[in-house]
Short mmCIF file of C-alpha atoms in Angstrom, two decimals:
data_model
loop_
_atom_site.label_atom_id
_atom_site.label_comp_id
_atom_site.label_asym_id
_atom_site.label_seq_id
_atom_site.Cartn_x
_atom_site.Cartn_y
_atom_site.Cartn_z
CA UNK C 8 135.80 29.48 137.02
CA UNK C 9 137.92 26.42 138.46
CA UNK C 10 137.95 28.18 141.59
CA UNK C 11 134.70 29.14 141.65
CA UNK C 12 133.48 25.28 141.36
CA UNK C 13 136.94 24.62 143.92
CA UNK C 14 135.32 26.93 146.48
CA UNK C 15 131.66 25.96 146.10
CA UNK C 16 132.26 22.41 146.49
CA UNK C 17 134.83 22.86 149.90
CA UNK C 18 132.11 25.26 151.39
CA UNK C 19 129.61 22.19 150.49
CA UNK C 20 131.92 19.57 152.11
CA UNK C 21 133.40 21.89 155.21
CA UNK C 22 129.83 22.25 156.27
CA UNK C 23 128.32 19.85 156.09
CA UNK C 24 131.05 17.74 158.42
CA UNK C 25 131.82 20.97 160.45
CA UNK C 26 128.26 21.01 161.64
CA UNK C 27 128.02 16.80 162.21
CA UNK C 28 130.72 17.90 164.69
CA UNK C 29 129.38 20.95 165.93
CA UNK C 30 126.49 18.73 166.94
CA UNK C 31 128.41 17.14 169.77
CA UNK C 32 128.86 19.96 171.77
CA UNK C 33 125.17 21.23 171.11
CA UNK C 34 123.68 18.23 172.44
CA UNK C 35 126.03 18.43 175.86
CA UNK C 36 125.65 22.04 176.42
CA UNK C 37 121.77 21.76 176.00
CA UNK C 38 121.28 24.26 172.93
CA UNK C 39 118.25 22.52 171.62
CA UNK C 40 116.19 24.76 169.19
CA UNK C 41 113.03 25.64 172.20
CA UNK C 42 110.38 25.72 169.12
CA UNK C 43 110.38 22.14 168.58
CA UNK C 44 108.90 20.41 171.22
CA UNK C 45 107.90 17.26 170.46
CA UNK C 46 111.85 16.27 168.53
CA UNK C 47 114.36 18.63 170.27
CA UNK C 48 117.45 19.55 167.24
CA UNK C 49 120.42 20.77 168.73
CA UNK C 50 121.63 24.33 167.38
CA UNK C 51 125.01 25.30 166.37
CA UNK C 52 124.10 24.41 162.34
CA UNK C 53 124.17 28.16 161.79
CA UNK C 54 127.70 28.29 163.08
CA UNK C 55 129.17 26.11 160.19
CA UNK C 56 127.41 27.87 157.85
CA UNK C 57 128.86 31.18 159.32
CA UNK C 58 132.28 30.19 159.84
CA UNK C 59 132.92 28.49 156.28
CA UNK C 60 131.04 30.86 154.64
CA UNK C 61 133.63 33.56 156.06
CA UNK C 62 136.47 31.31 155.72
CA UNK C 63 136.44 30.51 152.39
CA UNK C 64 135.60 33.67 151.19
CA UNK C 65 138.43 34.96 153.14
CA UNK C 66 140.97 32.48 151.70
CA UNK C 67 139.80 34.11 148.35
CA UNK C 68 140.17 37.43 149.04
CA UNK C 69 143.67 36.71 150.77
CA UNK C 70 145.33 34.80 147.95
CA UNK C 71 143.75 36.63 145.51
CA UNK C 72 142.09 34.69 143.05
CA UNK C 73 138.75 35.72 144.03
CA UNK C 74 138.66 39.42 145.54
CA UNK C 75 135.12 40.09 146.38
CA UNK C 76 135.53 43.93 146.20
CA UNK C 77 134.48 46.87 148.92
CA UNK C 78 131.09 46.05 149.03
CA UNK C 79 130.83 42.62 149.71
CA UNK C 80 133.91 42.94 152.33
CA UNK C 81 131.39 44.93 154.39
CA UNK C 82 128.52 43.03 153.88
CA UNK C 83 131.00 40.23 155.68
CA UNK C 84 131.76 42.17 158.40
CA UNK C 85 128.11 43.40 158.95
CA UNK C 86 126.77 39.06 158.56
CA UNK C 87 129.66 38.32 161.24
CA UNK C 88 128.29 40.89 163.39
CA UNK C 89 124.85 40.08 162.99
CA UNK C 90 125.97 36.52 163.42
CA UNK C 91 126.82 36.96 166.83
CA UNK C 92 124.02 38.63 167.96
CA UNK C 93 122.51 35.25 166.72
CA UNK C 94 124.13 33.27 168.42
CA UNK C 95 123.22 35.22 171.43
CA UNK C 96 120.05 34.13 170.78
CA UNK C 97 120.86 30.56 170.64
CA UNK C 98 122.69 30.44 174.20
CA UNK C 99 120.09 33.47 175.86
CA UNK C 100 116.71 34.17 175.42
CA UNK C 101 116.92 37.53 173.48
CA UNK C 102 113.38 39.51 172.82
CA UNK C 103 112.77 39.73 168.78
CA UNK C 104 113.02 43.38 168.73
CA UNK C 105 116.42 43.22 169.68
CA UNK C 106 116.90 40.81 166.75
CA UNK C 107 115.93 43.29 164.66
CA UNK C 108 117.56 45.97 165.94
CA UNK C 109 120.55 44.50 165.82
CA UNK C 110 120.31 43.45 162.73
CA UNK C 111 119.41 47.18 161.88
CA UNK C 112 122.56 48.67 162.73
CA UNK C 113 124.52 46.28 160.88
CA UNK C 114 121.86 46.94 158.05
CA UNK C 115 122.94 50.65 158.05
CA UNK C 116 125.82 50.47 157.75
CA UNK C 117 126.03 48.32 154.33
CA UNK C 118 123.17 50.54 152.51
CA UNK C 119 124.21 52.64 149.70
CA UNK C 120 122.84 56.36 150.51
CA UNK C 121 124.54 57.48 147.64
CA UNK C 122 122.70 55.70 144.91
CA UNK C 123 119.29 55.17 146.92
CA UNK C 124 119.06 58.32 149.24
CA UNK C 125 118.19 58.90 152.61
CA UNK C 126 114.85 58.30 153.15
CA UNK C 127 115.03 55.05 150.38
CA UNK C 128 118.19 54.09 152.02
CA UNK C 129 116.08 53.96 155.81
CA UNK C 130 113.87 51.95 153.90
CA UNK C 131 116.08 49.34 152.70
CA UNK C 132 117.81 49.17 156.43
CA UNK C 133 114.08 47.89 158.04
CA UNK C 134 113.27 45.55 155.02
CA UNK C 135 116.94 43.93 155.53
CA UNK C 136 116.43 43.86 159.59
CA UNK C 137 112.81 41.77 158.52
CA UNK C 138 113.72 39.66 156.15
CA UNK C 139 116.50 38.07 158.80
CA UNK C 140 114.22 37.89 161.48
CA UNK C 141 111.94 35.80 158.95
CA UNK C 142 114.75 33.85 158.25
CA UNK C 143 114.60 33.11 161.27
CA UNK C 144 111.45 32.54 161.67
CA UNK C 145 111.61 29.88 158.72
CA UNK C 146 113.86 27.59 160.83
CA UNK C 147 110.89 26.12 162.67
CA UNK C 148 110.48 23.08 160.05
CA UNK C 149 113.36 20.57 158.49
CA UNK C 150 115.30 21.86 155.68
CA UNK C 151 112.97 24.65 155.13
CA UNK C 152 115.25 27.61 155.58
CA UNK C 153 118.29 26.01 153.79
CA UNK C 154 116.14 25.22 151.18
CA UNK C 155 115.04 28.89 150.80
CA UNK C 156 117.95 30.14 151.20
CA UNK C 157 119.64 28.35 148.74
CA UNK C 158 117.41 29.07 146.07
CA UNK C 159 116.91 33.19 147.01
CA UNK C 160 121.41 33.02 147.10
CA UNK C 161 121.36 31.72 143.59
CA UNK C 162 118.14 34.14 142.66
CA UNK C 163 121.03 37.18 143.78
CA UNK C 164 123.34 35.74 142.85
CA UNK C 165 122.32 35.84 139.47
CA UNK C 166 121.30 40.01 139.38
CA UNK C 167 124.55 40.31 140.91
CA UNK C 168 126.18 38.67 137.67
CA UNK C 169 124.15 40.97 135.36
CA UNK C 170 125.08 44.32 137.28
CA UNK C 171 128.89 42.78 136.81
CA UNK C 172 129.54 42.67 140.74
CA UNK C 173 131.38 39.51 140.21
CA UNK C 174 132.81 39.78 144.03
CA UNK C 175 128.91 39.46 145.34
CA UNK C 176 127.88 36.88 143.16
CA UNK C 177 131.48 34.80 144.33
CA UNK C 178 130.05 35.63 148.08
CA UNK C 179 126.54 33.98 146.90
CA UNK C 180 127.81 31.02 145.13
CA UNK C 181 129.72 29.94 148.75
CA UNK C 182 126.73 30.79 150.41
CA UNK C 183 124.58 28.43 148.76
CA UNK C 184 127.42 25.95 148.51
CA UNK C 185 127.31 26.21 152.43
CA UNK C 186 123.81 25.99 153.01
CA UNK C 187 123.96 22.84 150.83
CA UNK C 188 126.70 21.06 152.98
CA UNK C 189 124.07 21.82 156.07
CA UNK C 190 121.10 20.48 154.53
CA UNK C 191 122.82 16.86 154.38
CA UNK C 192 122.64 17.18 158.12
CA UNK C 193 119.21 18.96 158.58
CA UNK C 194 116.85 17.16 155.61
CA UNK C 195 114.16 15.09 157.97
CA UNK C 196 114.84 14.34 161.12
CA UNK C 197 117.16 17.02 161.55
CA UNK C 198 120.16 15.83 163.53
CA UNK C 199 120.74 20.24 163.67
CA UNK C 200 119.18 23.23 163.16
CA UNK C 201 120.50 26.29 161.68
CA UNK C 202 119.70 28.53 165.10
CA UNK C 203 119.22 32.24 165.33
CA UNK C 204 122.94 32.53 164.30
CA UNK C 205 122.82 30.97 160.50
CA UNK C 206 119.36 32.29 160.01
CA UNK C 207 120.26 35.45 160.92
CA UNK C 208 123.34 35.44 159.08
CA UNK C 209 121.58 34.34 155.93
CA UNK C 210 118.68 36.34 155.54
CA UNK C 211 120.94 39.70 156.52
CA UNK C 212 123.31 38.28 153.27
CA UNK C 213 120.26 37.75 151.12
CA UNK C 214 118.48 40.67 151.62
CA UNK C 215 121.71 43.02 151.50
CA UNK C 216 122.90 41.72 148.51
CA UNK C 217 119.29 42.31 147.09
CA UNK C 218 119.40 45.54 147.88
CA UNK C 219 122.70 46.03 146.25
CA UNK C 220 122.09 44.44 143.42
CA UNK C 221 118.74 46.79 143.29
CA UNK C 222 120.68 50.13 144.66
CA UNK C 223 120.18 52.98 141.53
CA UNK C 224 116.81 51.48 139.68
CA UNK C 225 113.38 52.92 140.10
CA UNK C 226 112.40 52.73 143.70
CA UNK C 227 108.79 50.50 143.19
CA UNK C 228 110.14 48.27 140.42
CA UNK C 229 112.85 47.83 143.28
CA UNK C 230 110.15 46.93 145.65
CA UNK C 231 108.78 44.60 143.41
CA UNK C 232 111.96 42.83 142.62
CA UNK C 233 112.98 42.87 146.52
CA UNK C 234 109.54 40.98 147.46
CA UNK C 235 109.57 38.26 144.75
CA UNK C 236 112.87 37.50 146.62
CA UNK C 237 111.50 37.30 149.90
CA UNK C 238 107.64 36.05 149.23
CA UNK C 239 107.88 32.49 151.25
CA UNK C 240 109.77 34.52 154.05
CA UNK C 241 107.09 37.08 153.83
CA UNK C 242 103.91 35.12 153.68
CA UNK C 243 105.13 33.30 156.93
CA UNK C 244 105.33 35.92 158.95
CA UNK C 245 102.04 37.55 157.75
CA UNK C 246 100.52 34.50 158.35
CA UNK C 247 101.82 34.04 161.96
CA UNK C 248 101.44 37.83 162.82
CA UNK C 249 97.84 37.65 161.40
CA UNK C 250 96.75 34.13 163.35
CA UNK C 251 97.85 34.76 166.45
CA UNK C 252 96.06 38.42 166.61
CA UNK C 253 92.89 36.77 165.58
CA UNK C 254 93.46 34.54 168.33
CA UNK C 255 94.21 37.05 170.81
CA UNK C 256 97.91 35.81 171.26
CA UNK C 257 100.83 37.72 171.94
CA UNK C 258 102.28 37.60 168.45
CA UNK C 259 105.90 37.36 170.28
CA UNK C 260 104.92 33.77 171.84
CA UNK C 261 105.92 30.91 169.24
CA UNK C 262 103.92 28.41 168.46
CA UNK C 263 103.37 25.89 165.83
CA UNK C 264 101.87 28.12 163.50
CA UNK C 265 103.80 28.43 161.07
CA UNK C 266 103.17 27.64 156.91
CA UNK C 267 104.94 23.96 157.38
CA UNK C 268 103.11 23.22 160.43
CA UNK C 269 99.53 23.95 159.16
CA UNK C 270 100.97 22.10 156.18
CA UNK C 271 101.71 18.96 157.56
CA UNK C 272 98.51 19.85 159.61
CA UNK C 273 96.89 19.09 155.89
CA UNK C 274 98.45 15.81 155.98
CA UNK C 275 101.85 16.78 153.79
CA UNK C 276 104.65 15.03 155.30
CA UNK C 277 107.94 16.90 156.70
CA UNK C 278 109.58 16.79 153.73
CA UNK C 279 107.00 17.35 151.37
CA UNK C 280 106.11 20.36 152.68
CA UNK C 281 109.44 21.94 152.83
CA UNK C 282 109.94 20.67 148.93
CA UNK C 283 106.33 22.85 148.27
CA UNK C 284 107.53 25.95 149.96
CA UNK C 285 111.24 25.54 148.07
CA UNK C 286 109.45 25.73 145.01
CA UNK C 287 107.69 28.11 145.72
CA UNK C 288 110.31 30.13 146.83
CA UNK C 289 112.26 29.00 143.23
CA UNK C 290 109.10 30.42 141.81
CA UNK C 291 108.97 33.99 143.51
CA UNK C 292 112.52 34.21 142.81
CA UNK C 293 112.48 33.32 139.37
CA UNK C 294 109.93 36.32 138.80
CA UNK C 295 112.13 38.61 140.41
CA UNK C 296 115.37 37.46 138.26
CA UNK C 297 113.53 38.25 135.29
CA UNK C 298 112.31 41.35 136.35
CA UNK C 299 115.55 42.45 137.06
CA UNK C 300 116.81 41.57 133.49
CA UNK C 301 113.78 43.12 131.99
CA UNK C 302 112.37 39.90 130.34
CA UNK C 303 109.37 40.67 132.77
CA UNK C 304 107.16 43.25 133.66
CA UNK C 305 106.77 45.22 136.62
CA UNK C 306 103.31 43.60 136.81
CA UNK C 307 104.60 39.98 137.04
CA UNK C 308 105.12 40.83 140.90
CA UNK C 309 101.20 40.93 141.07
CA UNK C 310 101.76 37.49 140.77
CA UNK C 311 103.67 36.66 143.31
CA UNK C 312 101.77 38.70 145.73
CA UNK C 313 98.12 37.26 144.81
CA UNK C 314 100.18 33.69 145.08
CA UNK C 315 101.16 35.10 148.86
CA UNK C 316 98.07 36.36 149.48
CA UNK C 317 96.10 32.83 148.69
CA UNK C 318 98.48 30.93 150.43
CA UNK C 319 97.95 32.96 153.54
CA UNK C 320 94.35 33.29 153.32
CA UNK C 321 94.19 29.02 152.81
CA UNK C 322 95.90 28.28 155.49
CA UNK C 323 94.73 30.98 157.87
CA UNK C 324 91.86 28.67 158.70
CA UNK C 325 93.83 25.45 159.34
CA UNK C 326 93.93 24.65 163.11
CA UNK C 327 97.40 23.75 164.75
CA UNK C 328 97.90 22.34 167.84
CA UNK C 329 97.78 24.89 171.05
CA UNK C 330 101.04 26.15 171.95
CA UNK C 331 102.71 25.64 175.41
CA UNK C 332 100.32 22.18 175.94
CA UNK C 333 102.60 20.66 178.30
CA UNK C 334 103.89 16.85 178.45
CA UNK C 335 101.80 14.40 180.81
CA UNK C 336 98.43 14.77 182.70
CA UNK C 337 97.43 18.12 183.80
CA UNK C 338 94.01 17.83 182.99
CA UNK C 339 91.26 17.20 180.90
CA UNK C 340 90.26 19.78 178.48
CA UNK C 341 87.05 19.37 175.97
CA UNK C 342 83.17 19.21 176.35
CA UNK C 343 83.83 16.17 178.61
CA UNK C 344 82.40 17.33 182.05
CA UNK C 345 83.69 15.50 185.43
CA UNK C 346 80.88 14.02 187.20
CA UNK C 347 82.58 12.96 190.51
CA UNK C 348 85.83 12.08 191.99
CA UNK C 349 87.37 9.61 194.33
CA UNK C 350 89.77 10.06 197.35
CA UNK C 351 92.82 12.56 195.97
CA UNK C 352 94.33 9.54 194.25
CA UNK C 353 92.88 7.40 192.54
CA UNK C 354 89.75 6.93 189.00
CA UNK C 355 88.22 10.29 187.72
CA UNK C 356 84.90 9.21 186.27
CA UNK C 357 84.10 11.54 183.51
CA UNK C 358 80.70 11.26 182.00
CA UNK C 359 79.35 12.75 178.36
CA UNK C 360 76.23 12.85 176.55
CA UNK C 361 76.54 9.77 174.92
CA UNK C 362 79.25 7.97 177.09
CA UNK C 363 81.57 7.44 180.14
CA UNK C 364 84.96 7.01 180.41
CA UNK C 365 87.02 6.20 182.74
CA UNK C 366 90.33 7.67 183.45
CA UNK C 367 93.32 5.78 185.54
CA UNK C 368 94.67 8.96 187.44
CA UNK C 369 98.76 7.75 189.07
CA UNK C 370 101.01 9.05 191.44
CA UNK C 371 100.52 12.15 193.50
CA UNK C 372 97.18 14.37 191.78
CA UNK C 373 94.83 16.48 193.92
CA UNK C 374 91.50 17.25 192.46
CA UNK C 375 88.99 19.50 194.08
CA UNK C 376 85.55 18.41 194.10
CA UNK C 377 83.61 20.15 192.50
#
C-alpha cells in the first residue's frame, strides 16, 4: 500500500512539472493544438502523461514491489505503440481513420479470444479503437479529458480490484495519478493540451482495461457495463457525428461543436462546463461499477443511455459558431445587402431595412460592383 500511495503521488508530481517543461519546446516547434483557434495550447501534455505513466510503472515491475502481471505488461506495450501513432498526429496531419486503425491493431493484440471468442473478441477490438479516438475527441475543451479520464481510471480501476487483477488496478491508480499532475497545467487557460498522443494513450488504457476487467461475463451485461464507462465519450461523438450530417458537413472537418462548446454556447463558463461533464462522467461510471459488483441491475444502464440520449438531443439544437471563419475582414455575411461601393479602397455603404451603416474598409481590398 505505501508504494501504491509512493507511486501515485511521483506520477502526480513528475507530470505535472514534466509537462510545464515539455511546454517550452511545444511553443518553439509550433505544435499548437489546430482545434482551438481563438487561444492556441501547445501539445506535448500527452507526452508526460505517456512517459511517466510508463516509467513508473516500469520502476515497479523492475524492482519488484509492484509486478503488474502478463496482461497489463501488454496493455503497456500496445498504449506505447498507440502512443506514437499519436504523436504522429500531433507533428502531421494524420486522417482519423488511420487513428483508428492504428489503434485497432494494437487493440488486437491485447483482447482475450480465449475468454470472449472470436467474433466478441472483434467486437471489443472496434469499441477500444472508438473510445480512443473519442478521447481524443474530448481534448477540444480545458481539463475536460483529464477530468474524464481520471474518473473512468478509478471507475476500472475499481472492477479490476474486485476480479483480483491487482497488477491492472496498480497500472490505473498511476494513470489517474498522472492525469492529475497534467490537469495542474491544463485547468483554464490551458498553458498545454494533452494532444493526439495522451488522448490516445488514455482512452486505448481505459477501454482495454474495461474490457479485461469485463472478459468471461455475459456478453450484453458486458455491453452495458462497457458504455456506462464511456457515456460522456460517447455522447460527444454522437453529437458531433449527428450535427454536422444535419448540416451537410463532412463529419471529418472539426469544428466547435463539440458538448463543451455548445455548453459554454449556453453561457456555462470553461470550467464549469468541464466540472458538469466530469460529473457526469463520475455518474455513468458509478453505474457501471455497481453493475459490475452486482449491487445494480442490468437495467440501471437504461439510465445512463436515456441521460446520453437527452443530453444529445438538448444540445443538438444549440448553434456554435461556423467553423473555418477566418481572422480579419473578408466580408460581410448576414441579411445586410451592399448598396454601392466607392473606388477599390476606400467606405462600403451597406444599407438595411431599418438602417445604414457604414463600414471603414483599410489597406489593399477589391470589391466588384455589383
Amino acid at each position: 500500500m505505501l508504494y501504491g500511495i509512493a507511486a501515485a503521488v511521483a506520477a502526480l508530481l513528475l507530470t505535472s512539472v514534466l509537462a510545464a517543461l515539455l511546454r517550452v519546446p511545444a511553443v518553439r516547434l509550433g505544435l499548437h493544438d489546430r482545434r482551438r483557434r481563438r487561444r492556441p495550447v501547445p501539445l506535448l501534455g500527452g507526452v508526460a502523461v505517456v512517459v511517466v505513466t510508463l516509467g513508473v510503472a516500469g520502476v515497479g515491475k523492475w524492482t519488484g514491489v509492484a509486478p503488474l502481471g502478463t496482461r497489463a505488461d501488454g496493455l503497456l506495450i500496445a498504449g506505447a505503440g498507440v502512443a506514437a501513432v499519436g504523436l504522429l498526429a500531433d507533428v502531421w496531419r494524420l486522417r482519423v481513420r488511420v487513428l483508428f486503425g492504428g489503434t485497432a491493431v494494437a487493440a488486437a493484440c491485447v483482447v482475450p479470444y480465449e475468454e470472449t471468442g472470436p467474433l466478441v473478441g472483434l467486437l471489443a477490438v472496434a469499441w477500444i479503437a472508438a473510445v480512443a479516438v473519442a478521447f481524443r475527441a474530448l481534448d477540444h475543451a480545458d481539463a475536460l479529458a483529464g477530468t474524464v479520464g481520471v474518473v473512468t481510471a478509478f471507475g476500472v480501476g475499481a472492477c479490476a480490484t474486485a476480479e483480483m487483477m491487482d497488477g491492472l488496478a496498480a497500472l490505473l491508480s498511476v494513470l489517474a495519478a498522472a492525469l492529475t499532475g497534467f490537469l495542474m497545467q491544463n485547468r483554464h487557460p490551458a498553458k498545454i493540451a494533452l494532444g493526439a498522443c495522451g488522448s490516445l494513450f488514455t482512452g486505448f488504457l481505459l477501454a482495454a482495461a474495461a474490457v479485461l476487467t469485463r472478459a468471461g461475463h455475459e456478453p450484453l451485461a458486458s455491453a452495458g457495463v462497457l458504455f456506462a464507462f464511456s457515456a460522456v465519450a460517447s455522447a460527444d461523438v454522437v453529437l458531433v457525428l449527428v450535427a454536422r450530417r444535419l448540416a451537410g458537413r463532412p463529419v471529418a472537418r472539426g469544428g466547435p461543436d463539440h458538448l463543451a462548446h455548445r455548453l459554454q454556447r449556453l453561457g456555462l463558463s470553461p470550467q464549469g462546463a468541464a466540472l458538469l461533464l466530469g460529473v457526469s462522467a463520475f455518474g455513468a461510471v458509478l453505474t457501471g461499477v455497481l453493475m459490475h459488483a452486482g449491487w445494480a441491475g442490468e437495467s440501471a444502464v437504461l439510465w445512463v443511455a436515456g441521460g446520453a440520449l437527452v443530453v444529445v438531443c438538448g444540445l443538438l439544437p444549440v448553434r456554435t459558431a461556423r467553423a473555418g471563419v477566418a481572422t480579419g475582414v473578408t466580408g460581410i455575411t448576414g441579411t445586410t445587402g451592399i448598396a454601392g461601393t466607392t473606388g477599390t479602397t476606400g467606405r462600403v455603404k451597406a444599407t438595411t431595412a431599418t438602417s445604414t451603416a457604414s463600414v471603414q474598409v483599410t489597406g489593399q481590398l477589391r470589391v466588384r460592383n455589383g
